Structure formats: C-alpha cells, structure tokens
XYZ file of C-alpha atoms in Angstrom:
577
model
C 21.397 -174.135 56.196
C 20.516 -175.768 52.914
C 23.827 -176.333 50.762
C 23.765 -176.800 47.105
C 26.668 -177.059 46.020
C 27.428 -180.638 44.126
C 31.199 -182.255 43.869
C 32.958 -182.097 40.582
C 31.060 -184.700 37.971
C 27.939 -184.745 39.871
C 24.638 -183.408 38.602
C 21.095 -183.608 39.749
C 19.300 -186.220 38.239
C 15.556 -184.872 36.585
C 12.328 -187.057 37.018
C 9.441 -186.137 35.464
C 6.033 -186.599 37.130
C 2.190 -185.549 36.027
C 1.028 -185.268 39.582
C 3.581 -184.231 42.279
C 2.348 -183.849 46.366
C 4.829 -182.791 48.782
C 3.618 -184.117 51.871
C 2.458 -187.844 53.040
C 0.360 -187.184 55.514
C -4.126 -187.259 55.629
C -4.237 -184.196 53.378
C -1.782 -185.779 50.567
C -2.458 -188.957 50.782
C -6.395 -188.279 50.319
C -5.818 -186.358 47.302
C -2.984 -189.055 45.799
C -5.998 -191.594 45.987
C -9.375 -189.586 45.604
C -7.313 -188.906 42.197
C -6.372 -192.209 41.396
C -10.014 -193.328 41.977
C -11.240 -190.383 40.172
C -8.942 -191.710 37.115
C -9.966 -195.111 37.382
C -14.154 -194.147 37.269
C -13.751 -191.967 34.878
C -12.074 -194.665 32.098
C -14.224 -197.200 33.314
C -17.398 -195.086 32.343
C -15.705 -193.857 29.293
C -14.971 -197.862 28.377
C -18.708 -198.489 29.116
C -20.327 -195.609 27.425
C -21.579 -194.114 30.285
C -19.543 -191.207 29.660
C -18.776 -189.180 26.659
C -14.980 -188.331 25.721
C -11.674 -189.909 25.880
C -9.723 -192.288 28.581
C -6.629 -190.466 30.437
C -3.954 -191.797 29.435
C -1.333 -193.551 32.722
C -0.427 -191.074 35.311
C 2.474 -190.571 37.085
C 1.416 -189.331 41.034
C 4.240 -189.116 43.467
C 4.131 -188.269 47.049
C 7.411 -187.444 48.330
C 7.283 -187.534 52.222
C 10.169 -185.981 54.226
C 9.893 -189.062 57.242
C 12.054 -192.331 56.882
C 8.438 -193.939 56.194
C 4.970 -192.570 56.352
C 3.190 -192.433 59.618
C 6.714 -191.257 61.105
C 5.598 -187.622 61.289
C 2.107 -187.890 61.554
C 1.217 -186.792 65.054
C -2.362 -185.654 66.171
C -4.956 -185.836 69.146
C -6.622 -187.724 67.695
C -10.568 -187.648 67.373
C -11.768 -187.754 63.850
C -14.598 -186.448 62.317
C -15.289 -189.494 59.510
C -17.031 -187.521 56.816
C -14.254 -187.285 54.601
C -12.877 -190.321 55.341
C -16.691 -191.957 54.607
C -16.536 -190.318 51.389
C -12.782 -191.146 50.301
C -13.581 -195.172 51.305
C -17.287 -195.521 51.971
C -16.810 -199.560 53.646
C -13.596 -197.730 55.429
C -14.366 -200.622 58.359
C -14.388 -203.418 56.332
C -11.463 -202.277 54.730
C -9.372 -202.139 57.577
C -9.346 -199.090 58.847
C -6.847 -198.755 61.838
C -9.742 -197.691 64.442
C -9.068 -197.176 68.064
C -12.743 -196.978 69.192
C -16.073 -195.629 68.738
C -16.312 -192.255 70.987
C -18.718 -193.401 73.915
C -18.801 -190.898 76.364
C -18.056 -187.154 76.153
C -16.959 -185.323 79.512
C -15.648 -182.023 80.356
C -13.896 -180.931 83.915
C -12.556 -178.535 85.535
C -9.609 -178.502 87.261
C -8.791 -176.122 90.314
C -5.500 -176.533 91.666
C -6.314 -179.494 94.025
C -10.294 -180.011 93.644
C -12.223 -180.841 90.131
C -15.534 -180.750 88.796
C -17.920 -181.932 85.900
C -19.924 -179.576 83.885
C -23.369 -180.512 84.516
C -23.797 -180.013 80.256
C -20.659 -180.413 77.760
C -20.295 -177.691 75.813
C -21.993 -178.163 71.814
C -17.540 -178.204 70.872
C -17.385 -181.038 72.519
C -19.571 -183.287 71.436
C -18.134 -185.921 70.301
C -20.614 -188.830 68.941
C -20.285 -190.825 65.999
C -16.883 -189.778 66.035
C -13.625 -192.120 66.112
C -10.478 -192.067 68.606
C -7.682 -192.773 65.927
C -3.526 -192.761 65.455
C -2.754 -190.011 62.945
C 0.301 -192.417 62.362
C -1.491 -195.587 61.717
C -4.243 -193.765 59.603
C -1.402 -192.359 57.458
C 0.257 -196.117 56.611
C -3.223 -197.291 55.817
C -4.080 -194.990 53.450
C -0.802 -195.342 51.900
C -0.885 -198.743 51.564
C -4.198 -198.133 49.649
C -2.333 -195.554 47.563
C 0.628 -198.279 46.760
C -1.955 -200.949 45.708
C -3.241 -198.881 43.038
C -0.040 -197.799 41.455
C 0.457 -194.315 43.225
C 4.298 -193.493 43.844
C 5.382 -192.856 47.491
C 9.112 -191.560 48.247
C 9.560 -191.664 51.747
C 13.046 -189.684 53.344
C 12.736 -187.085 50.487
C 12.565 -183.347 51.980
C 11.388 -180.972 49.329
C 14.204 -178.146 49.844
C 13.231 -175.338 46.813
C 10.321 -175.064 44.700
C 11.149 -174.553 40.823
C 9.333 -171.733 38.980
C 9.069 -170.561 35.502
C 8.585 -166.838 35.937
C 5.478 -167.683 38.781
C 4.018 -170.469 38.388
C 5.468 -173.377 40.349
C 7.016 -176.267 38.019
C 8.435 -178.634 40.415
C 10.199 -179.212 43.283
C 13.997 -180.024 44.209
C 14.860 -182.475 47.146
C 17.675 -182.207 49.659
C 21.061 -183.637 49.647
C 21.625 -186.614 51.562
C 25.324 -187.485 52.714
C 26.725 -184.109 54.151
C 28.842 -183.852 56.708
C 27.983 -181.177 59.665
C 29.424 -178.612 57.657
C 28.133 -178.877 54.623
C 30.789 -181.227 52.525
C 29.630 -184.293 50.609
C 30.647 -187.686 52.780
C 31.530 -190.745 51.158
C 27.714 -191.789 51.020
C 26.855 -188.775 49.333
C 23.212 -188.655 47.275
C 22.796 -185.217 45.184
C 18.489 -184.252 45.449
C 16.422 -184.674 42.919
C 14.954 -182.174 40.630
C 10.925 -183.096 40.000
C 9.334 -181.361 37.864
C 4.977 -181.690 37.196
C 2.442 -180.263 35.928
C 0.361 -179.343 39.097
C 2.288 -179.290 42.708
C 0.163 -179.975 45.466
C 1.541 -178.374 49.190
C 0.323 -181.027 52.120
C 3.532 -180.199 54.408
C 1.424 -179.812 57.217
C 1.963 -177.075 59.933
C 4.401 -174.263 59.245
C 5.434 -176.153 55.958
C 8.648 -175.159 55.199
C 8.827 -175.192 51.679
C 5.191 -173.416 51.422
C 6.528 -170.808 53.682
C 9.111 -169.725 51.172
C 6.643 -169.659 48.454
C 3.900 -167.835 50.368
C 6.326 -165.068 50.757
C 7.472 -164.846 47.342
C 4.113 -165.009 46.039
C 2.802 -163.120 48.783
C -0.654 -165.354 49.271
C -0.978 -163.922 52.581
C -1.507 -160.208 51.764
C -4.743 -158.779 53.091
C -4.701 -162.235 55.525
C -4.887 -162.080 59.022
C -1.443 -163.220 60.249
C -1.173 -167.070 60.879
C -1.523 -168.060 65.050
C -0.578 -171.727 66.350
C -1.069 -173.478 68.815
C 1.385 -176.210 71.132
C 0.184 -179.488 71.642
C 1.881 -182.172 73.424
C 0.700 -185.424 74.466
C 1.554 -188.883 76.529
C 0.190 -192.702 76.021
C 0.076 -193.951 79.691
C -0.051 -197.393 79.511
C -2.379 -198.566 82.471
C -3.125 -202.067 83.991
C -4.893 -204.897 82.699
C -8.749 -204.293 83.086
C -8.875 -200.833 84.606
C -9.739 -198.803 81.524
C -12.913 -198.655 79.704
C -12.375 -197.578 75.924
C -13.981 -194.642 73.973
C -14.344 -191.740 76.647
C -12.846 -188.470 75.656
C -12.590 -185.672 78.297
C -11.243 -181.860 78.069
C -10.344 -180.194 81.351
C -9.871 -176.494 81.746
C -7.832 -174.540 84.452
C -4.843 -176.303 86.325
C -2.129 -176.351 85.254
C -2.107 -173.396 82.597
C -2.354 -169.783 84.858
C -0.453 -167.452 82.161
C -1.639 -168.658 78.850
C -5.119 -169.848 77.469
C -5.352 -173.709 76.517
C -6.574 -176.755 77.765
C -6.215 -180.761 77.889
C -7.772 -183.875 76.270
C -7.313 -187.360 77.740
C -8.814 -190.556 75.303
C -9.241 -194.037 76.695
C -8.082 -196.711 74.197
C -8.173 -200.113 74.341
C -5.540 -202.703 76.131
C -5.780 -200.563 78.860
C -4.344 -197.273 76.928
C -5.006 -193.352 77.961
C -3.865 -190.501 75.940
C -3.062 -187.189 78.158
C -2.622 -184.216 76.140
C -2.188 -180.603 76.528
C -2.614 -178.095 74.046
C -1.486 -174.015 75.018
C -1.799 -170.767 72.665
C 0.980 -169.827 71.161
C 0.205 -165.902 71.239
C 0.854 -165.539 75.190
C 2.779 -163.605 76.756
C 4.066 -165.684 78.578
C 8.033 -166.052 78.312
C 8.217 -169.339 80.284
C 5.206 -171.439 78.282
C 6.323 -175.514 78.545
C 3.909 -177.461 77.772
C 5.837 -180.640 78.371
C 6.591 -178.999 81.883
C 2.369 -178.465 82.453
C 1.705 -181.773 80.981
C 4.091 -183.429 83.838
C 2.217 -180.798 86.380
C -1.027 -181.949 85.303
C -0.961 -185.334 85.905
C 0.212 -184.225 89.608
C -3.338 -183.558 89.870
C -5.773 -185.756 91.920
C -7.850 -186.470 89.314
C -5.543 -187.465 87.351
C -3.557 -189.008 89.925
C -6.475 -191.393 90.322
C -6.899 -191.614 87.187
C -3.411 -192.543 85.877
C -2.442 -194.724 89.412
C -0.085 -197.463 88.177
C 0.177 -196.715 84.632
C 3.539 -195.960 82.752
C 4.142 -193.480 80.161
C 4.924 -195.417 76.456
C 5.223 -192.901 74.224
C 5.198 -189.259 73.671
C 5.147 -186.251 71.192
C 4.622 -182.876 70.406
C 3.443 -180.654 67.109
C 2.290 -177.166 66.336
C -1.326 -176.569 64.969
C -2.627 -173.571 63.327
C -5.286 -171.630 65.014
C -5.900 -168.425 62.800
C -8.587 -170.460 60.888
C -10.730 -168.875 57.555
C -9.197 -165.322 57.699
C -5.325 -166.960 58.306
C -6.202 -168.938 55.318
C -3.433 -167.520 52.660
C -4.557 -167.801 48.958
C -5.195 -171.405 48.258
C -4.190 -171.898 44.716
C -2.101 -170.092 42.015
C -0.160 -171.144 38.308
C 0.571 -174.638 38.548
C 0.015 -175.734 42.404
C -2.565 -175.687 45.721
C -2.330 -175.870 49.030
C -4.454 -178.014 51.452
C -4.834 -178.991 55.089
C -2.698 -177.748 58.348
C 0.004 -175.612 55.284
C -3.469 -173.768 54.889
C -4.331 -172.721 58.258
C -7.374 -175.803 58.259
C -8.202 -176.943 61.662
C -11.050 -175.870 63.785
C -9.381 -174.790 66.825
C -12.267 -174.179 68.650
C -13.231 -178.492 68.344
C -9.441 -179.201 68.111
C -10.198 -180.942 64.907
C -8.708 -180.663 61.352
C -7.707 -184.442 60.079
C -11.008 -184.491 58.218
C -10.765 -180.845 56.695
C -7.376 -181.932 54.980
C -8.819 -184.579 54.011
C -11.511 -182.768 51.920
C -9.161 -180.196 51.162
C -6.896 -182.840 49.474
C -10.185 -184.884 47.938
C -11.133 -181.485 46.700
C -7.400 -180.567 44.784
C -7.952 -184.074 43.438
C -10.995 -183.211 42.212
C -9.774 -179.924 40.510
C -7.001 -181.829 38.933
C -9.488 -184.422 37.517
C -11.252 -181.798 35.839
C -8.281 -180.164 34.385
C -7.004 -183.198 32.640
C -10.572 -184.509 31.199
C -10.615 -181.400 29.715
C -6.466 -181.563 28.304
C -6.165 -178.639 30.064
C -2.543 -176.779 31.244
C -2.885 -175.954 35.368
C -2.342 -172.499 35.022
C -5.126 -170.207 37.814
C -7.980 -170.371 35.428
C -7.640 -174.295 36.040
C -6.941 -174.021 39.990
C -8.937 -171.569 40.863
C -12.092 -174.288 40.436
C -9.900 -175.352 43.933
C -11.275 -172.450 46.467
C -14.551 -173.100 44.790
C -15.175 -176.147 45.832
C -13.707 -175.203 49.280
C -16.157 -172.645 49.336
C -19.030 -175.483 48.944
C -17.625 -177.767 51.334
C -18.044 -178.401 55.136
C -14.572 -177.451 54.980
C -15.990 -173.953 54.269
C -19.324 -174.540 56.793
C -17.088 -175.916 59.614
C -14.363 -173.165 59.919
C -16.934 -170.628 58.708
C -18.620 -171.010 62.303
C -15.505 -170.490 64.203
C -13.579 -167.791 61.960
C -13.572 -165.159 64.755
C -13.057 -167.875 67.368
C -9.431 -167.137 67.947
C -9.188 -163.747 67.861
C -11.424 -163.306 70.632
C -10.016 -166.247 73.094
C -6.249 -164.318 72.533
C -8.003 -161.108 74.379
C -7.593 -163.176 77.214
C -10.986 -165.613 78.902
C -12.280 -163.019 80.636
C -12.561 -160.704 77.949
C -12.922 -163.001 75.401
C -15.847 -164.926 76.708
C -18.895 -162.563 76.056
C -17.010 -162.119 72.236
C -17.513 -166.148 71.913
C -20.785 -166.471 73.329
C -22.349 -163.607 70.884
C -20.306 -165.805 68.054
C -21.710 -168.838 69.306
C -25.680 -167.025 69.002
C -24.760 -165.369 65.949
C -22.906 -168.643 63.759
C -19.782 -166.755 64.212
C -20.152 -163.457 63.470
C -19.657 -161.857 67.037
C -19.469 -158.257 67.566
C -17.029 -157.638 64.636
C -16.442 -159.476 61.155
C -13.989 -159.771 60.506
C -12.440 -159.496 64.148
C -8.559 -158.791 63.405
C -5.624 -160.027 64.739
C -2.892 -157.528 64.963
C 0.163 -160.062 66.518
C 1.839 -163.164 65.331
C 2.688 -165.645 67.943
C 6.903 -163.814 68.288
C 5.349 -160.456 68.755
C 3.344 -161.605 71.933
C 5.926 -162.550 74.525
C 6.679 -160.216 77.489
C 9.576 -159.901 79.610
C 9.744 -162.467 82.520
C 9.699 -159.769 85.228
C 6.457 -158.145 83.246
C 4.662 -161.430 83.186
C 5.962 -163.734 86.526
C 7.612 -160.493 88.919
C 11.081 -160.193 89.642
C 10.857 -164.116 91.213
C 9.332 -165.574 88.882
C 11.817 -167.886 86.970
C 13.141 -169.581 90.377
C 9.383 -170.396 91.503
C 8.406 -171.800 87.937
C 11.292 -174.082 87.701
C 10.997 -174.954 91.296
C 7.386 -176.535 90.375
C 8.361 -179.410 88.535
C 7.731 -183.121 89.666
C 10.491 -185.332 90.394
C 10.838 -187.519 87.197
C 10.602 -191.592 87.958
C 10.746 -192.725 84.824
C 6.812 -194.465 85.224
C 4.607 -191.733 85.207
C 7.146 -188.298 85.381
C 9.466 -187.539 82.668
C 12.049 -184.632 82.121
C 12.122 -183.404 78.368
C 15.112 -185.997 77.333
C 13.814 -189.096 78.719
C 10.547 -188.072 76.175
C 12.349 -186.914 73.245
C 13.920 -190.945 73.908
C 10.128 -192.047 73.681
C 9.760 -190.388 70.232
C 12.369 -192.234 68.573
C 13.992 -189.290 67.021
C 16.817 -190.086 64.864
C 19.187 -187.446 62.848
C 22.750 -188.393 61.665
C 25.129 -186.307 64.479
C 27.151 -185.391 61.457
C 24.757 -183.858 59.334
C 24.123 -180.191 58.860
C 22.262 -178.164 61.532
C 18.446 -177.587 60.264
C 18.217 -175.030 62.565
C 19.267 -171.385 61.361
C 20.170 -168.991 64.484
C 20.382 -165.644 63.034
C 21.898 -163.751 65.536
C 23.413 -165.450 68.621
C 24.505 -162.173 70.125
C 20.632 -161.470 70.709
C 20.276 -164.659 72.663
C 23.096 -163.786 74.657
C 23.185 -160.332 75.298
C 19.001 -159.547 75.278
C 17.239 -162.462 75.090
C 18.203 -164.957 78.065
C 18.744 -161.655 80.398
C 15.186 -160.077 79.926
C 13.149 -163.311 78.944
C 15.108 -166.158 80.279
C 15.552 -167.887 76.631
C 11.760 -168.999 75.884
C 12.912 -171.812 73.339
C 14.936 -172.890 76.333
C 10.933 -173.263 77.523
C 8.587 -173.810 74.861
C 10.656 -176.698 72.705
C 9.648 -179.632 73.640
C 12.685 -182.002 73.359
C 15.718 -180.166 74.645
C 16.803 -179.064 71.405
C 17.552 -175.798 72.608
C 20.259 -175.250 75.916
C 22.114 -171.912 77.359
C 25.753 -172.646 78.600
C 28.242 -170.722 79.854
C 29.458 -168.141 77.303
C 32.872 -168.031 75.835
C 32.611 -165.007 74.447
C 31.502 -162.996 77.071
C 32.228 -164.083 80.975
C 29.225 -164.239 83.187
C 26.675 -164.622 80.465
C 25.235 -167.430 78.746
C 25.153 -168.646 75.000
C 22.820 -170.745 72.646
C 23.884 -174.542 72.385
C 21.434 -176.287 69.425
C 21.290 -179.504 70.271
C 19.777 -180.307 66.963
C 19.208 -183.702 66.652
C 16.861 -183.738 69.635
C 14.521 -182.423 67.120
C 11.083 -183.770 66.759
C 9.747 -181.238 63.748
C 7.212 -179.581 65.926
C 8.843 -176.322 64.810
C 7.463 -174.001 67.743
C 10.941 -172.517 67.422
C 10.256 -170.747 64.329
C 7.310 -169.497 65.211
C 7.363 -168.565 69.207
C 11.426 -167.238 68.926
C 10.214 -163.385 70.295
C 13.300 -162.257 67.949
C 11.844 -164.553 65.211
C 15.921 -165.451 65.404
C 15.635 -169.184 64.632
C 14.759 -170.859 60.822
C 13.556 -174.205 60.659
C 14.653 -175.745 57.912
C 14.507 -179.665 56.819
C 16.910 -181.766 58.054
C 18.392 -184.950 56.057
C 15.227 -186.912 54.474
C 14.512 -189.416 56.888
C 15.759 -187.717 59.887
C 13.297 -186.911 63.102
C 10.880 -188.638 65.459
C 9.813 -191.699 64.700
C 5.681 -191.972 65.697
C 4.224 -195.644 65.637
C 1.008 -194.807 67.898
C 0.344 -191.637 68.522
C-alpha cells in the first residue's frame, strides 16, 4: 500500500529536471547516454561550423533507479545481440565492456525423461554467432559508469510511486517514502519522496513496470492491443571445477522437465569454470501448479545434466518475468510529455529469448526524439513524441519483432497445435495463417483447477517429485532466495496488496491449491492454518522474500495480489547474473 501522508511540518521537497528516466537498467541507461552524446556532437559541430543553429544550453538528465545501486535488479539470460550496443559505443571492447565470452558453439537437445538427443540442425532461433554471453548486472554498472563520467545524474534506491499530470500529459514523477514503519507511520529515520518534475518522462521500468501500469490504464495505451502475455524465467550459476568447462557454448533443451506448460531451458558456459542453467515456462498455462524453481531443481536430475553439472555447486540464483505478447502487446509508445521503451513495452523476441538489444534501441531511439525536440526549442507535447514510434517503425527493433509478432499466439494453442501455425510463420516472415492472430486470455485467465489439469492425485504426486536439497547442487526456494541477496527492512510496509484474502481461503487453495504458493519463486507467498475458519488455510505474505520478479501480479488466477514498490533500495541484490 503506498502511504502519503507526511508528519506535521514536513513537505515534499521539488527538483526540477530537463530529462527525467525512471528506470536504470539497458533501456534507460542507453537513452541517458545516446542523449548525452547526442548533446555533446551536436555543440561540437555547432562550435565548428559544421552545423547551422544554436548550442543547447546544460542539461539536467536523471535516472532514478528503484535498486540500492544499479545492476541490483538487472537480471537476464543473458545472450546479447551487439547491434545496439555497437552503435551506442562503437570500440565497446576497448572500452571495457564487461564480456563473458564470444558465443562458440550453438546446440540444441532434447530431453526425454531419462534419455537425450541432439538435433542433427539447430533451429535458424538459435543461432547464436557473433553474439556475446553477458551479465545483465555488470552491463548495467558499466554503462552507468559511462553515464556518470559525462555528467548524467543517477539516483539509485528511488522508487517512482505516482506519475504527475497536468490534465494528460505526464509532468513528472513523485518518489516513495523512505522510513515507514510496517504500518504505514513515519519512523525516526523518516525521508518524505521527492516530487520531479521534467519536461519529457521516459518509462524504462522494465517488465510489468509498476508505475507504467497505472498510467497505461489511465491513458488507456492498450486499447485495440492484444493483451500483454509473460513469461517465467529462472536461472542458476553452477560453479564447476577447475578446468572442466570450455567457455562460449550455449544450448536450449526442450521436453523434460516441463509436461503441463510450454517452455524450455538455456545453459551458457562461462569462464573460471562457470555454467548458467536456466528455465524459462509460459505464463498462460493452465497449469495451477507451474514452479519453475521446482523444474529447474528437476532438471538438473537429468543425466545429461547430471554429467554435465557433476561436482559443481550452485553460486547464485534468480528469477524475473519477461513479456511475450511482442508487436501487437505493444501498448501506445508515446503520448504528451513521455515514452516508453524496452521490457515496459512488451520488447523482447520471445521466440530467440532476446530483448537487451531492442531496449537498447528503443532507449537510443527516445534519445534521439528528444534531441530533435530541443534543437528545434520545441515543448514535448505528441506532435514532438510521436517522431518516437517512427523511428521504431525503421528500426530492427521493428524488423526483429515484426518476424515473430504471431509467434506467441500460436505456441499458447498448445505444441501440437501450434507447430504447423509457426512453421507457415516461419515460410511466410510471420504472417501465418492469420494476421493478426489474437489472443483472447491474459496470463490470470488461463489457470485451471488442479483436479482439471493433474486428476484428483495430482498435488501429492507433484510435490512428491522434488529432489532432496544438499545445499551443492539442490536447493529448496529459501536457501535460493538466500543466494539473491534480497534485502527489505522487516518493518517496512507490505508492497504486496492482497485484495481479498477470503478468496484465497475459501476458493482459491481448495480448487487450485494456491498457485502463488507455486509459481513465486522465493517463498514469498505461504498457506497456514486459518484462524478464521478451522480446517482451512490462510495467506501468510512473507514479503521481504521478495525478489521483484512480480509473477504474482500477473499469474494470481483472481488477479487478487498488487505489486507495488517496496522501500527504494529494497530487493535482491544481483552481482552476476
């Protein structure tokens, strides 16, 4: 719940910026320094006479970032597609950039329940040359430092709680409270948000940003819009022993362990003997039960992955939410006084698993637009941002999810029926049978029952599949969440807004066995023993298990929980993955 209410003699102080981004992750931080570049050419050529017109005069860009630092949040596969990262910082090598390793070898398997097998071809998806096995986390810190350098303002441990309109177009932002107590009350190290007001707002929140949420629906930018799909990802670095891992091989695996809901996994080799295992699930099954943390654990019971992973310990872990609708999820990109760019505007190629370099460009290309508007003195009203979706339009941005903007629809028919859809797509750049193919479900409206989906035994034989944890290679959910480093003050408020609790106890854990009991993965979310009602069970939030994935606001079959931000600074704290 967010509270607003300020002690007696307090007020809100008011800093004015030109350039406000709310988000510090690839998508932000591209356009914070395309735009500082773009400033810096631009008076240079204006100082030399190569260009007609007048200098820009000092701006202020801020980037407030909800994390405790940048890189915190920032969780991804990740293999990255370097054209927009070529074009932000051509010599990006020679300047440092934190590189895992060159992609070497491409590989796909898959995986019955005890046997395995290579595809004699890999798929065209899967192709992965000239392409770079990165940290989201450590690309994020490096391009922030190269923000800092050049004089660009970085806040991390602000949330952006409200956006501030005049009639609608966006003004600003206000940040949240620090220094409440669980209930709401300012503590003795109270800190009252700030109120930041700009010119031009640009939305990088990343998945299911909050704050974007609230103004997509008052602005309704998603009418006429497929309905926005995600999926789960979750992934492992298994640290292995000296000189048994060769770096730069990325394989996907299909089949075991998912047998209810479409997905697959991705394991990376790194070097110093590092392997990523990942496992990424649709978020529109039906399937009640969906863990992914619990499939990742089955999955590396696997013999091929057993040999693969023999004496290796897990180091760290995480889990996020990507979006999956793709070009016809994408809600209106631009409106009076703001844009949105990257994973807040449905940009990821689900069917490569890839979308670090489209919010790149999709940052570059707000910078771009905002570049233009003040070389011409002009106010960002949607004349000025509307130049945005054009140059989206002539992008790869535009070209890459173009080519897969019926992808999803057709997988969520299931793989038997939605094979022959993809294949006719994949002849016919896309198109398939219908275009637009429609999606008539979000990812809540899509779970069954348990009995529909598993029979009447199907809880006991799901739980009773899990490996024993040993603290090497097997982990239950809280022994992970302890690998994330998530942090959130105990006596802070609860970010997480159950509606209804009656529904959880009286409908939900009954007929569906509690799904965000399933699909969160860290704990956050535990039935106990009612005291309200004897013999039935009640939500317990354990909320600051939390590690911002925020599957709960989106998978909740009752749509009964909000995420909201916590405390700036509060959550996981990512370092490598």
């Amino acid at each position: 719940m967010v509270f607003d209410h300020l002690p007696e003699g307090v007020t809100r102080e008011t800093m004015d910026c030109d350039v406000l981004i709310v988000g510090g992750g690839s998508a932000g931080l591209s356009c914070a320094l395309r735009l500082q570049d773009q400033i810096n050419q631009h008076n240079e050529d204006v100082a030399s006479g190569k260009k007609p017109g007048q200098p820009i005069p000092d701006q202020m860009i801020v980037v407030i970032e909800k994390a405790s630092e940048i890189g915190a949040h920032s969780f991804s596969g990740a293999v990255l597609n370097p054209a927009a990262l070529r074009e932000l910082v051509p010599n990006f090598k020679e300047e440092g950039c934190p590189i895992d390793s060159e992609v070497k070898k491409d590989a796909v398997y898959y995986l019955g329940t005890d046997y395995s097998f290579k595809l004699p071809i890999t798929p065209p998806p899967f192709h992965n040359e000239g392409n770079y096995i990165i940290s989201a986390s450590k690309l994020n810190r490096w391009l922030a430092s190269r923000c800092e350098e050049k004089g660009i303002n970085i806040f991390p441990g602000f949330a952006a709680v409200e956006a501030l309109y005049e009639g609608n177009k966006i003004v600003g932002v206000r940040t949240g409270d620090k220094g409440r107590d669980k209930n709401g009350n300012p503590k003795g190290n109270f800190e009252p948000g700030l109120i930041l007001k700009s010119k031009v707002t640009v939305f990088a929140e990343g998945t299911r940003g909050s704050l974007f949420k609230k103004v997509s629906e008052k602005l309704n930018l998603r009418e006429g819009k497929n309905p926005e799909v995600f999926e789960e990802g979750v992934k492992e670095i298994v640290q292995m022993p000296k000189g048994t891992v060769e770096a730069g091989q990325v394989i996907h695996t299909m089949g075991f362990p998912l047998s209810k809901s479409i997905g697959g996994t991705f394991i990376y080799t790194l070097p110093e003997d590092k392997i990523i295992v990942g496992l990424v699930a649709y978020l529109d099954t039906n399937d009640p039960l969906l863990d992914p943390h619990r499939e990742l654990q089955k999955l590396k019971t696997h013999p091929f992955m057993q040999s693969m992973l023999k004496g290796g310990k897990v180091i760290a872990y995480g889990g996020k939410t990507l979006p999956a609708g793709g070009w016809y999820s994408m809600p209106k990109l631009y409106g009076d006084g703001w844009m949105v760019v990257g994973d807040s505007a449905s940009m990821v190629d689900v069917k490569k698993l890839k979308g670090i370099h489209l919010a790149m460009k999709a940052g570059m290309s707000a910078a771009d637009t905002i570049i233009d508007g003040l070389i011409a003195g002009a106010e960002f009203n949607e004349s000025v941002t509307k130049a945005y979706e054009a140059r989206i339009e002539n992008s790869f941005v535009k070209k890459d999810l173009w080519a897969v903007r019926n992808f999803h629809q057709a997988l969520s028919k299931g793989m038997l029926e939605g094979m022959p859809h993809i294949a006719i797509q994949e002849i016919t750049g896309g198109r398939g049978l219908q275009d637009p193919m429609p999606l008539d479900h979000t990812d809540a409206q899509t779970t069954n029952k348990v009995v529909e989906v598993w029979g009447p035994n199907g809880f006991e034989e799901q739980l009773g599949e899990l490996p024993k944890p040993d603290g090497e290679l097997f982990f239950d959910k809280l022994s992970s969440v302890y690998l994330t480093g998530t942090m959130h003050d105990e006596d802070s408020p609860n970010h997480l807004i159950l509606k209804d609790g009656d529904i959880c106890r009286s409908v939900c854990e009954p007929q569906y066995k509690s799904p965000c009991n399933h699909f969160c993965p860290a704990s956050v979310y535990e039935m106990v023993p009612s005291t309200k009602e004897a013999g039935k069970k009640e939500l317990q939030i354990n909320y600051t298990n939390c590690i911002h994935c925020k599957t709960c606001d989106i998978k909740c079959p009752f749509e009964n929980i909000e995420w909201t931000v916590p405390e700036g600074g509060g959550g996981p704290q990512y370092r490598e993955v």
